[in-house]
Amino acid sequence: MLLEHWGLYAPNASMLKQRLAVRTTLLFLLLSFTGASVQAQIGVRLLEEHDTNDDAFAYTTGTYTPRAGSVLLAVVTNSSGTANNADSYAQPTSATGNGLTWTRMNSVLFASNNRRLTIFRAYTGNNVTQGSFTVNFPGEGNGQRRRSATIQIIELVGLEVTGTNGSDAFAAVNTATGTNSTATVTVGGAIDFAGTGMMGIFATNDNDFEGQEENGWDMLSNVDISSENLSAGISYALNTYDNSARMTDMTGNWAAIGIRLAPAEYYFNFPVVSTSAAS
């Protein structure tokens, strides 16, 4: 059973239900004349977690099944190879899984080039194939093999799915690195209305993820490989004006990626919303 988290509608209107034909007709006419729209409700759930301290050029998760029409995020952290050259800490070259096209969105080196944080996205469309995710790294020889990796697969619904491979689902993305105890990453542009989702993705070279999400945010997932001093955590807020993601009580060197989610807009369309857990 996978627990699913839903955000609120924005702007802050009552939940619209098509119970009465007269009410529905009046609302339709009002929106037609005003050109108003109703935003979709954003939902997020964790599909898969994976960690391994094997030396390799490719890492693969267990199997999972995404839903049609969802946007997937794959969060990958890895330790660099032992060789002191660029190939041992280069970013992933590609990713595959579920018969989808995965696009690398961002990749950040930290901890003196010894650790890396990368995110990929994919849009399922009508594809609901069960499968696993594989990330591939460049290089050759034992010294360039990555020493460990963690992977977290997130499913998002209620986002804009236009653009190339669901690119419009993310209104803004930014990165940051540091060593202070509070990790902060700020995305560009002010948020004009509540209901816009924010996600913070954090990685450290600590053997256990000890970061604490800020007030009003929820922790979605954290993974660690204690033997490799590699850990990652993901927090989110689905109804916020804040355009910064923060994690307190961080230790060691860290990297962060902040993502502002773009809710889909339903014109004259009031979707039926389920808040039950998804399986």
CSV table of N, CA, C and O in Angstrom, one decimal, residues 89 174 180 184 229 277:
chain,number,residue,atom,x,y,z
A,89,TYR,N,33.9,11.1,-11.8
A,89,TYR,CA,32.8,11.8,-11.2
A,89,TYR,C,31.9,12.5,-12.2
A,89,TYR,O,31.2,13.5,-11.8
A,174,ASN,N,16.2,25.0,-9.2
A,174,ASN,CA,17.5,25.7,-8.9
A,174,ASN,C,18.3,24.7,-8.0
A,174,ASN,O,17.8,23.8,-7.4
A,180,ASN,N,26.9,24.6,5.8
A,180,ASN,CA,26.2,25.0,7.0
A,180,ASN,C,25.1,24.1,7.4
A,180,ASN,O,24.6,23.3,6.6
A,184,THR,N,19.6,25.5,2.2
A,184,THR,CA,18.5,26.3,1.6
A,184,THR,C,18.7,26.4,0.1
A,184,THR,O,19.8,26.7,-0.3
A,229,ASN,N,29.1,6.9,3.4
A,229,ASN,CA,28.8,8.3,3.8
A,229,ASN,C,28.0,9.0,2.7
A,229,ASN,O,28.4,10.0,2.1
A,277,ALA,N,-5.7,6.3,0.0
A,277,ALA,CA,-4.4,5.9,-0.3
A,277,ALA,C,-4.4,5.1,-1.6
A,277,ALA,O,-5.4,4.4,-1.9
